[in-house]
Amino acid sequence: MAQDKVTEEYGSLVFSDADMRKRLPKPTYKELSRVIKENKPIDLDIANEVAHAMKEWALEKGATHFTHWFQPLNGITSEKHDSFITPQDDGSVLMAFSGKELVQGEPDASSFPNGGLRATFEARGYTVWDPMSPAFIKDEVLCIPTAFISYTGEALDKKTPLLRSEVALEKQAKRVLALFGRTPKRVITTVGLEQEYFLIKEEDFEARTDLRLTGRTLFGAEPSKGQELEEHYFGAIRPSVNAFMKELDDELWKLAIPAKTKHNEVAPCQHELAPIFEQGSLAIDDNLLTMEKLKLLATNYGLACLEHERPFEYVNGSGKHDNWSISADGRNLLEPGPHPEDNLQFLVFLACLVAAVDEHASLMRASVASAGNDHRLGANEAPPAIVSVFLGDAITPIVEALIKKEHAEAHEDEVMDLGVPALPDILRDNTDRNRTSPFAFTGNKFEFRMCGSQQNVSDPNVVLNTAVAEQFERFCDYVAARSDEDFLVVAMRFVRHTFRDHHRIIFDGNGYASEWEAEAERRGLPNLKTTPDALPALIDPKTVQLFQTYGVLSESELHARYVAKAEQYAKLLNIEANVMVHMARHQYIPAIVSYSGDVATTVATKAELGIDAVAERDLVRRLTEGTNAIYALVTELEEKNASAREVADPAQRDRAYCDVVIPAMSALRAAVDGMENICSKACWPVPSYNDMLFYV
């Protein structure tokens, strides 16, 4: 019965290929399929027929409105709902939806982050239908995935440059494959996004102003127990969470989101969801929907979902692992095969990946830079800020041998005898996992582990797609310049020279080790630890040239993204500083003063009885000193935040927040957390880490 329910409901809220085949005239369906499969333009007549069929399908599903669903530069999704109704002269209404409404919408372009591309008085912008991502129904609204551009044609969203980068990558990949005698119809990226998140009681979430307004705890003493016992990872899922996960699966499956794996993560209250791989831009659309469903459905079970990269200190933060590969007509181009040393095509693609990451390591780091991710990178289960590439036991010896012009030995599949006759022998994978590596080869894909849990991962995929396209073109040009030589000889020389020239980026060791930081510096690898350190890479001339060459982003679009990210960093820290000041003044100081007053009364009462209250007197002294320190630090933070907020230049403002405001925030937190450790639990105004992380 469960199987029947899943298969019946899977994709039921998506206007799928099967629905299009059923509802569209055959010529229209064929043309639309060509548009989707071959990335071709669509004409308005076809759009009108599609719009009519889509509307009829949506009405049958109970939808009354439609919306263009898009991804502005704030990193989340946006939607404006319009009803299908068209009033008639006789007072009745028709339910109508035209091809023009399907293809193009017009939201306000000035009220979203735009990095200066649009002024307030230049409000017009356009949403443009993306037929490669299927329409779906959410809350009785037909949602049409779209790109979002300005009146003058600049990209104001995350999706437009992503789609452009996929076009650039496909074009150059086809050139590479043609040299190997292959002519695929489509080359696409395949992406699988592992989503980490925390769940806590909704009542605890509501009781904490910092969680409600910033998504993370700005205060909180270290819990008595953290993740030391490693008992939560893959542990039994508590019933309330399991019920939530079950409904989440059901809702995602209705939207044809292939949710596959769910489990407890390392930190208390931390969990993970992973889907099956999909085409790149569709996988990102589905991840954004997943993030929305996580937050909305959690409330049905008295829970709050935290997607921030570091909602709690002292335990792991949350990432979003971006598993990336490239496929030609369904064949994975990063599949090494049984003898990768003899698979020249694989080695070419691998060499291009390594070179792409090395050439644009700073840009890769910038693509995941945020105030939240700065708290996470370098901590347990998160890679350091130094970008490196892990290739593993099977591939690294081949690369080393190629560089030295030695014979590369095959890494045979190794059978492991477990020593128990009843247990079957197993094959060892061709590479181990390295959780300290930012960019790790994991058998037939690369896992980019630096992405933050709450970010839209279009940004890193745009960088990766475009940087790899550049290296594919470099290979084609290299071969073309040596057309009088044997192709296999030239290709192998390219592979060998590329691995040699970019060997510095390859590192299979422990990324957390202090020795690696020194070694990375010796190799000349960038170590951009903070967002203000990383963001300038977005407007570096090298970056501008890369994106302009492949038509992904113009210089003005890049500058706009830099400004938008810089502004978001400062705005988030300004909000956090304001919340800390508010909580300290309105919650913590009054609570500590009240408690110290109670203790002081006890001291006086005991003195009247001739009892020397040594412990109570010392406690009153420490509470008073702590209160005075907090009071001074609150004033200091408020002043420093006000000063940073007035800095006009985005780079200088971010630097002020990073170097001046964050240390002031840390000092205030330390003072308040110190008081939490000596105050009565009954007087403490917010739930503690012990309360939130260990609910039943």
XYZ file of C-alpha atoms in Angstrom:
696
model
C 0.000 0.000 0.000
C 2.787 2.427 0.880
C 4.472 1.687 -2.435
C 1.240 2.349 -4.330
C 0.761 5.644 -2.502
C 4.285 6.850 -3.236
C 4.229 5.883 -6.911
C 0.762 7.396 -7.347
C 1.587 10.692 -5.647
C 5.172 11.148 -6.836
C 5.274 14.236 -9.043
C 1.510 14.773 -8.727
C 2.013 18.511 -8.142
C 4.407 18.953 -11.067
C 3.419 19.696 -14.668
C 5.539 16.823 -15.872
C 6.562 15.485 -19.253
C 3.781 12.909 -18.955
C 1.223 15.672 -18.347
C 2.508 17.643 -21.316
C 2.373 14.584 -23.572
C -1.186 13.897 -22.465
C -2.545 17.443 -22.733
C -0.682 19.036 -25.631
C -1.200 18.427 -29.369
C 1.541 16.136 -30.677
C 3.304 18.840 -32.746
C 3.271 21.206 -29.771
C 4.572 18.544 -27.415
C 7.382 17.662 -29.820
C 8.386 21.281 -30.185
C 8.313 21.903 -26.432
C 10.364 18.742 -25.855
C 12.907 20.023 -28.362
C 13.028 23.345 -26.507
C 13.671 21.598 -23.196
C 16.010 18.842 -24.334
C 18.054 20.906 -26.770
C 17.892 24.265 -24.962
C 16.206 25.965 -27.932
C 14.088 29.187 -27.975
C 10.291 28.937 -27.843
C 7.801 30.946 -29.903
C 4.641 32.590 -28.579
C 2.182 30.278 -30.398
C 3.687 27.275 -28.638
C 3.681 29.204 -25.362
C -0.041 29.943 -25.717
C -0.874 26.261 -26.131
C 1.349 25.316 -23.216
C -0.195 28.030 -21.032
C -3.719 26.770 -21.745
C -2.817 23.170 -20.946
C -0.896 24.217 -17.844
C -3.852 26.280 -16.601
C -6.343 23.453 -17.132
C -4.062 21.059 -15.260
C -3.576 23.554 -12.421
C -7.315 24.203 -12.075
C -7.951 20.472 -11.792
C -5.398 20.417 -8.953
C -7.269 23.181 -7.115
C -5.041 26.123 -8.054
C -6.656 29.548 -8.336
C -3.538 31.695 -8.858
C -0.250 31.600 -10.699
C 3.111 33.137 -9.893
C 6.493 33.605 -11.474
C 8.815 31.934 -8.953
C 12.269 33.509 -9.043
C 15.518 33.836 -7.102
C 16.604 37.425 -6.374
C 20.047 38.313 -5.056
C 18.959 37.947 -1.417
C 19.459 34.209 -1.929
C 15.883 33.073 -1.275
C 12.867 32.730 -3.557
C 10.180 35.286 -4.326
C 6.682 35.148 -5.752
C 3.786 37.497 -6.602
C 0.416 35.764 -6.965
C -2.063 36.625 -9.730
C -5.438 34.933 -10.076
C -6.611 33.265 -13.261
C -9.868 35.246 -13.234
C -10.848 37.485 -16.166
C -14.092 39.477 -15.508
C -16.737 39.400 -18.265
C -19.289 42.051 -19.257
C -22.154 40.000 -17.831
C -20.574 39.962 -14.365
C -19.170 36.452 -14.641
C -15.505 35.485 -14.807
C -13.419 33.237 -16.993
C -10.314 31.448 -15.813
C -7.657 32.464 -18.326
C -3.898 32.237 -18.675
C -2.071 33.355 -21.817
C 1.271 32.488 -23.324
C 2.406 36.040 -22.688
C 1.594 35.662 -18.964
C 3.467 32.364 -18.943
C 6.573 33.666 -20.678
C 6.978 37.057 -19.015
C 6.046 38.824 -15.788
C 6.835 42.246 -14.368
C 7.730 42.480 -10.651
C 9.288 45.539 -9.023
C 13.055 45.419 -9.631
C 14.186 48.148 -7.238
C 13.027 46.658 -3.937
C 15.269 43.606 -4.205
C 19.032 43.709 -3.705
C 20.488 44.939 -6.985
C 23.955 46.240 -6.124
C 23.230 49.599 -7.732
C 21.982 48.245 -11.060
C 18.558 49.815 -10.481
C 17.540 52.959 -8.641
C 14.279 53.260 -6.711
C 12.755 55.322 -9.499
C 13.802 52.627 -12.013
C 11.523 49.928 -10.729
C 10.677 47.883 -13.793
C 12.042 44.355 -14.073
C 11.027 41.194 -15.875
C 10.639 37.545 -14.962
C 11.202 35.142 -17.860
C 9.929 31.551 -17.989
C 12.530 28.799 -17.660
C 10.908 25.871 -19.531
C 13.747 23.536 -18.460
C 12.465 23.589 -14.878
C 8.901 22.244 -14.629
C 6.019 24.262 -13.224
C 4.568 23.034 -9.954
C 1.749 23.722 -7.520
C 2.416 24.999 -4.024
C -0.372 26.076 -1.674
C -2.933 26.138 -4.524
C -0.714 28.393 -6.627
C 0.789 27.433 -9.984
C 4.488 28.269 -9.638
C 6.426 28.928 -12.833
C 10.223 28.907 -12.417
C 11.694 32.007 -14.009
C 14.779 34.106 -14.473
C 14.709 37.719 -13.229
C 16.271 40.549 -15.233
C 16.224 44.335 -15.156
C 14.494 46.619 -17.659
C 17.868 47.029 -19.380
C 18.586 43.286 -19.462
C 21.015 42.795 -16.556
C 20.625 39.679 -14.426
C 19.069 40.531 -11.059
C 18.902 36.952 -9.849
C 20.843 33.766 -9.165
C 19.283 31.662 -11.926
C 20.175 33.708 -15.022
C 23.967 33.443 -14.643
C 23.574 29.779 -13.670
C 21.751 28.997 -16.914
C 24.305 31.032 -18.879
C 27.159 29.105 -17.252
C 25.509 25.799 -18.150
C 25.305 26.932 -21.777
C 28.991 27.893 -21.749
C 30.019 24.600 -20.169
C 27.975 22.536 -22.588
C 29.416 24.323 -25.615
C 33.028 23.761 -24.564
C 32.433 20.196 -23.335
C 30.990 19.259 -26.723
C 34.155 20.595 -28.360
C 36.263 18.387 -26.108
C 34.122 15.324 -26.761
C 34.213 15.937 -30.516
C 37.992 15.505 -30.365
C 37.350 12.047 -28.918
C 34.875 11.260 -31.707
C 31.712 11.797 -29.668
C 28.790 14.061 -30.611
C 26.235 14.002 -27.748
C 22.978 15.913 -28.042
C 23.223 17.309 -24.506
C 25.958 17.828 -21.966
C 24.663 18.815 -18.539
C 25.908 19.147 -15.013
C 24.450 16.744 -12.471
C 24.162 17.986 -8.914
C 23.233 16.373 -5.620
C 22.842 18.700 -2.646
C 23.074 17.301 0.879
C 21.123 19.626 3.184
C 21.992 19.862 6.893
C 19.720 21.544 9.434
C 18.813 21.687 13.129
C 15.444 21.071 14.773
C 14.554 22.470 18.190
C 11.331 22.968 20.099
C 9.280 25.809 18.651
C 8.642 27.182 22.144
C 12.397 27.494 22.723
C 12.797 29.192 19.345
C 10.054 31.702 20.155
C 11.602 32.436 23.569
C 14.919 33.513 22.031
C 14.997 36.873 20.270
C 18.348 36.038 18.695
C 17.047 32.881 17.038
C 13.875 34.578 15.795
C 15.647 37.596 14.311
C 19.026 36.230 13.201
C 18.666 32.447 12.940
C 21.479 31.776 15.418
C 22.150 32.050 19.140
C 24.149 35.193 19.865
C 24.492 34.150 23.510
C 24.693 30.805 25.259
C 27.073 29.131 27.678
C 28.675 25.842 26.695
C 26.335 22.923 27.415
C 27.301 20.333 29.978
C 27.219 17.772 27.197
C 27.918 18.388 23.548
C 28.689 15.907 20.799
C 31.631 14.251 22.573
C 29.994 10.854 22.791
C 29.175 10.855 19.066
C 25.886 9.180 19.912
C 23.605 11.318 17.754
C 25.252 10.600 14.388
C 23.138 7.985 12.564
C 21.362 7.326 15.870
C 17.721 6.361 16.265
C 15.491 9.214 15.109
C 13.132 10.468 17.814
C 9.419 9.928 17.028
C 8.474 13.598 16.602
C 11.360 14.156 14.196
C 10.587 10.957 12.312
C 6.980 12.054 11.844
C 8.195 15.394 10.526
C 10.634 13.692 8.142
C 7.886 11.404 6.861
C 5.602 14.318 5.990
C 8.562 16.144 4.461
C 9.294 13.163 2.211
C 5.644 12.981 1.165
C 5.498 16.676 0.282
C 8.815 16.650 -1.565
C 7.891 13.548 -3.538
C 4.655 15.219 -4.687
C 6.890 17.935 -6.132
C 9.081 15.265 -7.819
C 11.985 16.162 -5.561
C 13.852 12.847 -5.240
C 14.510 12.904 -1.489
C 16.482 9.742 -0.792
C 18.439 9.789 2.479
C 17.606 11.148 5.927
C 19.496 10.708 9.178
C 20.717 12.281 12.390
C 23.881 14.311 11.933
C 26.809 14.685 14.347
C 25.585 17.521 16.571
C 22.613 17.106 18.918
C 19.378 18.111 17.139
C 21.172 18.180 13.763
C 19.872 16.236 10.772
C 20.509 15.783 7.070
C 18.459 15.198 3.939
C 20.007 14.158 0.617
C 18.279 13.729 -2.766
C 19.206 11.725 -5.837
C 21.244 13.647 -8.416
C 19.410 15.889 -10.893
C 20.302 18.246 -13.716
C 22.187 21.188 -12.163
C 19.752 24.114 -12.260
C 16.788 21.857 -11.460
C 18.621 20.442 -8.435
C 19.103 23.969 -7.121
C 15.443 24.846 -7.694
C 14.468 21.717 -5.794
C 16.871 22.501 -2.953
C 15.316 25.936 -2.503
C 11.891 24.316 -2.328
C 13.251 21.788 0.162
C 14.568 24.543 2.412
C 11.163 26.233 2.354
C 9.343 22.992 3.158
C 11.752 22.229 6.007
C 10.828 25.437 7.793
C 7.112 25.341 7.101
C 6.456 21.688 7.945
C 8.498 21.706 11.155
C 5.867 23.900 12.803
C 3.281 21.127 12.328
C 5.201 19.139 14.959
C 5.965 21.900 17.443
C 9.463 22.251 16.006
C 11.513 25.050 14.490
C 13.973 24.340 11.696
C 17.272 26.234 11.838
C 19.124 26.457 8.534
C 21.846 28.860 9.695
C 25.430 27.667 9.235
C 26.204 27.908 12.959
C 23.089 28.265 15.104
C 24.972 26.982 18.172
C 28.544 27.361 19.356
C 30.496 24.376 20.730
C 28.912 21.862 18.305
C 29.093 21.345 14.547
C 27.604 23.810 12.156
C 25.592 22.957 9.044
C 26.759 22.856 5.450
C 25.298 22.003 2.092
C 27.555 19.590 0.219
C 27.483 20.314 -3.503
C 28.122 17.016 -5.309
C 28.958 18.018 -8.893
C 29.573 16.021 -12.024
C 29.093 16.376 -15.766
C 27.144 14.066 -18.028
C 26.850 13.581 -21.801
C 23.572 11.976 -22.904
C 23.341 10.239 -19.539
C 26.968 9.087 -19.340
C 29.002 10.421 -16.408
C 32.175 12.005 -17.792
C 33.916 11.778 -14.410
C 33.571 8.006 -14.209
C 37.176 6.715 -14.132
C 36.387 3.220 -15.380
C 38.281 0.129 -14.266
C 41.619 1.496 -15.494
C 41.637 5.291 -15.206
C 45.289 5.499 -16.218
C 44.226 4.200 -19.655
C 41.105 6.372 -19.859
C 42.471 9.458 -21.579
C 39.112 11.207 -21.842
C 38.582 10.901 -18.089
C 42.086 12.227 -17.412
C 41.459 15.249 -19.642
C 38.260 16.100 -17.810
C 39.919 15.538 -14.435
C 42.913 17.706 -15.333
C 40.569 20.495 -16.444
C 38.690 20.307 -13.126
C 41.901 20.524 -11.108
C 43.165 23.459 -13.178
C 39.829 25.266 -12.929
C 39.823 25.092 -9.132
C 43.455 26.196 -8.883
C 43.052 29.082 -11.326
C 40.009 30.409 -9.502
C 40.469 29.221 -5.911
C 39.836 32.704 -4.508
C 36.667 32.993 -6.561
C 35.498 29.585 -5.348
C 35.982 30.790 -1.779
C 34.155 34.050 -2.529
C 31.206 32.108 -3.962
C 30.454 30.635 -0.515
C 31.360 33.686 1.568
C 28.781 34.914 4.073
C 28.585 36.087 7.658
C 27.056 32.751 8.653
C 29.580 30.591 6.830
C 32.486 32.482 8.413
C 31.428 30.924 11.741
C 31.504 27.417 10.260
C 34.527 27.038 7.979
C 37.446 25.368 9.700
C 35.361 23.787 12.451
C 34.532 20.105 12.902
C 33.105 18.439 9.797
C 33.628 21.669 7.799
C 36.598 22.278 5.516
C 39.069 25.114 6.108
C 38.985 28.367 4.148
C 41.953 27.159 2.080
C 40.682 25.699 -1.193
C 42.401 22.428 -2.146
C 41.553 19.330 -4.193
C 41.485 15.771 -2.822
C 41.897 12.977 -5.400
C 42.327 9.905 -3.177
C 44.251 6.651 -3.187
C 43.248 5.541 -6.664
C 43.801 8.746 -8.635
C 46.651 10.541 -6.842
C 49.284 7.867 -7.690
C 48.250 8.107 -11.339
C 48.619 11.882 -11.308
C 52.018 11.642 -9.619
C 53.191 9.048 -12.140
C 52.029 11.159 -15.076
C 53.909 14.191 -13.786
C 57.077 12.102 -13.460
C 56.504 10.444 -16.858
C 56.367 7.074 -15.154
C 54.013 4.176 -15.787
C 50.790 4.601 -13.854
C 49.744 1.450 -12.053
C 46.056 0.593 -11.971
C 44.354 0.634 -8.604
C 42.677 -2.739 -8.661
C 39.346 -3.252 -6.957
C 40.301 -4.626 -3.575
C 38.187 -7.263 -1.908
C 38.120 -6.975 1.879
C 37.744 -10.207 3.851
C 35.929 -9.282 7.046
C 36.987 -12.456 8.859
C 33.431 -13.665 9.465
C 32.291 -16.386 7.031
C 28.648 -15.340 7.264
C 29.455 -11.801 6.133
C 29.951 -11.282 2.388
C 33.227 -9.874 1.114
C 32.975 -6.278 -0.055
C 34.787 -4.185 -2.644
C 36.721 -1.195 -1.373
C 35.758 2.060 -3.153
C 38.369 3.600 -5.427
C 38.744 6.563 -3.080
C 38.184 7.239 0.609
C 36.282 10.254 1.917
C 38.179 13.284 3.217
C 35.870 15.435 5.281
C 38.545 18.088 5.736
C 38.860 18.706 1.986
C 36.911 21.575 0.417
C 36.823 19.942 -3.037
C 37.065 16.153 -2.945
C 36.829 13.555 -5.697
C 34.497 10.838 -4.436
C 34.532 8.136 -7.076
C 32.744 9.737 -10.040
C 32.002 13.267 -8.878
C 33.473 16.136 -6.898
C 32.041 17.177 -3.552
C 32.360 20.900 -2.833
C 31.981 20.978 0.949
C 32.420 24.706 1.600
C 28.836 25.722 0.789
C 26.760 27.088 3.653
C 23.558 25.355 4.681
C 21.288 28.330 4.033
C 22.829 29.594 0.802
C 21.519 29.358 -2.724
C 24.287 27.287 -4.315
C 23.835 28.834 -7.735
C 26.842 31.029 -6.924
C 29.450 28.255 -6.511
C 27.996 26.320 -9.437
C 28.212 29.380 -11.679
C 31.877 29.717 -10.763
C 32.618 26.024 -11.214
C 30.757 25.707 -14.521
C 32.449 28.752 -16.022
C 35.925 27.963 -14.732
C 35.690 24.430 -16.132
C 34.410 25.752 -19.476
C 37.532 27.927 -19.628
C 39.771 24.899 -19.134
C 37.862 22.855 -21.729
C 38.461 25.611 -24.242
C 42.132 25.727 -23.253
C 42.406 22.018 -24.045
C 40.743 22.460 -27.438
C 43.032 25.368 -28.290
C 46.063 23.370 -27.134
C 45.142 20.506 -29.463
C 44.332 22.841 -32.363
C 47.742 24.496 -32.093
C 49.364 21.046 -32.513
C 47.187 19.655 -35.266
C 50.191 18.164 -37.035
C 50.865 15.825 -34.088
C 49.054 12.668 -33.016
C 46.000 13.603 -30.950
C 46.593 10.990 -28.253
C 50.151 12.169 -27.717
C 49.061 15.810 -27.533
C 46.182 15.064 -25.176
C 48.407 13.078 -22.818
C 50.978 15.862 -22.833
C 48.219 18.354 -21.954
C 47.141 16.157 -19.049
C 50.671 15.763 -17.754
C 51.527 19.461 -18.022
C 48.233 20.514 -16.466
C 48.698 18.276 -13.437
C 52.297 19.489 -13.144
C 51.373 23.178 -13.369
C 48.505 22.855 -10.878
C 49.975 20.271 -8.552
C 49.979 22.769 -5.675
C 46.188 22.582 -5.325
C 46.194 18.782 -4.805
C 46.249 17.808 -1.130
C 45.060 14.502 0.298
C 46.013 15.132 3.939
C 44.330 16.612 7.014
C 42.993 20.059 6.189
C 42.566 20.861 9.884
C 46.254 20.433 10.705
C 48.167 23.598 11.541
C 50.981 22.278 9.356
C 48.671 22.427 6.339
C 48.083 26.155 6.795
C 51.844 26.739 6.700
C 52.262 24.354 3.765
C 49.422 26.030 1.852
C 51.077 29.394 2.342
C 54.338 27.952 1.029
C 52.477 26.656 -2.019
C 50.958 30.072 -2.622
C 47.371 29.016 -1.982
C 45.021 31.758 -0.767
C 43.696 31.544 2.806
C 40.727 33.903 2.871
C 39.315 33.373 6.338
C 36.556 35.985 6.349
C 33.963 37.331 3.957
C 35.683 40.743 3.654
C 38.870 38.882 2.729
C 37.077 36.813 0.096
C 34.585 39.111 -1.649
C 37.077 41.267 -3.605
C 37.736 38.223 -5.811
C 34.302 38.858 -7.358
C 35.518 42.063 -9.000
C 39.111 41.090 -9.676
C 40.021 41.797 -13.346
C 40.712 38.082 -13.797
C 37.161 37.289 -12.690
C 35.662 39.977 -14.909
C 37.514 38.597 -17.919
C 36.422 35.015 -17.148
C 32.729 35.795 -16.919
C 32.653 38.264 -19.796
C 34.471 35.832 -22.083
C 31.780 33.205 -21.625
C 28.811 35.562 -21.513
C 27.895 34.620 -17.952
C 28.121 37.985 -16.175
C 29.080 41.451 -17.350
C 31.375 43.704 -15.357
C 28.384 45.708 -14.092
C 26.540 42.519 -13.086
C 29.616 41.284 -11.214
C 30.033 44.599 -9.433
C 26.359 44.509 -8.483
C 26.813 41.075 -6.939
C 29.855 42.230 -5.035
C 27.982 45.236 -3.645
C 24.906 43.131 -2.811
C 26.986 40.544 -0.930
C 28.999 43.219 0.868
C 25.827 45.034 1.893
C 24.195 41.819 3.067
C 27.230 41.011 5.233
C 27.115 44.408 6.930
C 23.330 44.378 7.306
C 23.332 40.957 8.942
C 26.026 41.949 11.423
C 24.259 45.221 12.142
C 21.098 43.265 12.962
C 23.039 40.836 15.149
C 24.701 43.683 17.031
C 21.345 45.417 17.538
C 19.790 42.190 18.826
C 22.676 41.646 21.248
C 22.285 45.157 22.629
C 18.539 44.699 22.986
C 18.793 41.317 24.711
C 21.542 42.474 27.064
C 19.657 45.604 28.126
C 16.139 44.203 28.251
C 16.700 40.599 29.309
C 20.118 39.727 30.682
C 20.999 42.798 32.782
C 17.555 42.927 34.470
C 17.697 39.181 35.180
C 21.200 39.342 36.660
C 20.383 42.437 38.734
C 17.221 40.771 40.040
C 19.068 37.597 40.960
C 21.950 39.477 42.610
C 19.340 41.449 44.585
C 17.805 38.227 45.839
C 21.214 36.916 46.862
C 22.113 40.243 48.507
C 18.890 40.033 50.520
C 19.940 36.571 51.668
C 23.344 37.966 52.738
C 21.635 40.719 54.766
C 19.177 38.297 56.336
C 21.941 35.927 57.388
C 23.990 38.830 58.770
C 21.086 39.764 61.045
C 21.219 36.214 62.342
C 24.958 36.436 62.862
C 25.742 34.054 60.018
C 28.706 34.831 57.800
C 27.392 34.235 54.250
C 30.777 33.836 52.579
C 29.529 32.117 49.411
C 26.598 34.483 48.953
C 28.781 37.596 49.439
C 31.260 36.335 46.861
C 28.419 35.546 44.473
C 26.962 39.060 44.855
C 30.383 40.534 44.153
C 30.841 38.435 41.000
C 27.319 39.209 39.799
C 27.852 42.942 40.329
C 31.190 42.895 38.535
C 29.624 40.939 35.702
C 26.716 43.345 35.439
C 29.061 46.321 35.313
C 31.148 44.619 32.616
C 28.093 43.785 30.526
C 26.772 47.326 30.869
C 30.074 48.766 29.634
C 30.393 46.250 26.804
C 26.835 46.928 25.626
C 27.600 50.628 25.360
C 30.860 49.881 23.553
C 29.170 47.545 21.056
C 26.421 50.060 20.385
C 28.955 52.795 19.657
C 31.133 50.622 17.438
C 28.139 49.328 15.507
C 26.854 52.862 14.937
C 30.280 53.912 13.697
C 30.595 50.955 11.306
C 27.094 51.530 9.992
C 28.034 55.050 8.881
C 30.943 53.932 6.702
C 29.922 54.579 3.086
C 32.321 52.354 1.151
C 31.077 48.711 1.159
C 34.556 47.188 1.495
C 35.582 49.497 4.333
C 32.231 48.997 6.061
C 32.627 45.201 5.940
C 36.179 45.555 7.253
C 34.913 47.642 10.170
C 32.295 45.039 11.033
C 34.799 42.198 10.759
C 37.675 43.824 12.647
C 35.850 46.043 15.151
C 32.214 45.041 15.645
C 32.624 41.247 15.733
C 35.290 41.391 18.502
C 32.960 43.670 20.489
C 30.132 41.176 19.997
C 32.371 38.330 21.136
C 33.400 40.218 24.268
C 29.787 40.928 25.192
C 28.815 37.322 24.603
C 31.646 36.063 26.813
C 30.554 38.354 29.648
C 26.898 37.323 29.449
C 27.712 33.629 29.091
C 29.922 33.898 32.169
C 26.953 35.153 34.144
C 24.753 32.332 32.831
C 27.176 29.889 34.423
C 26.693 31.345 37.932
C 23.064 32.497 37.840
C 20.083 30.439 38.927
C 18.407 28.618 36.064
C 15.069 29.906 37.348
C 16.118 33.507 36.815
C 17.712 33.087 33.396
C 15.465 34.786 30.816
C 15.983 32.438 27.845
C 16.304 28.677 27.258
C 19.884 27.466 27.638
C 21.887 25.190 25.347
C 21.214 22.362 27.798
C 17.487 22.965 27.285
C 17.445 23.428 23.516
C 19.886 20.787 22.335
C 18.587 17.927 24.450
C 14.807 17.895 24.279
C 12.938 14.588 24.508
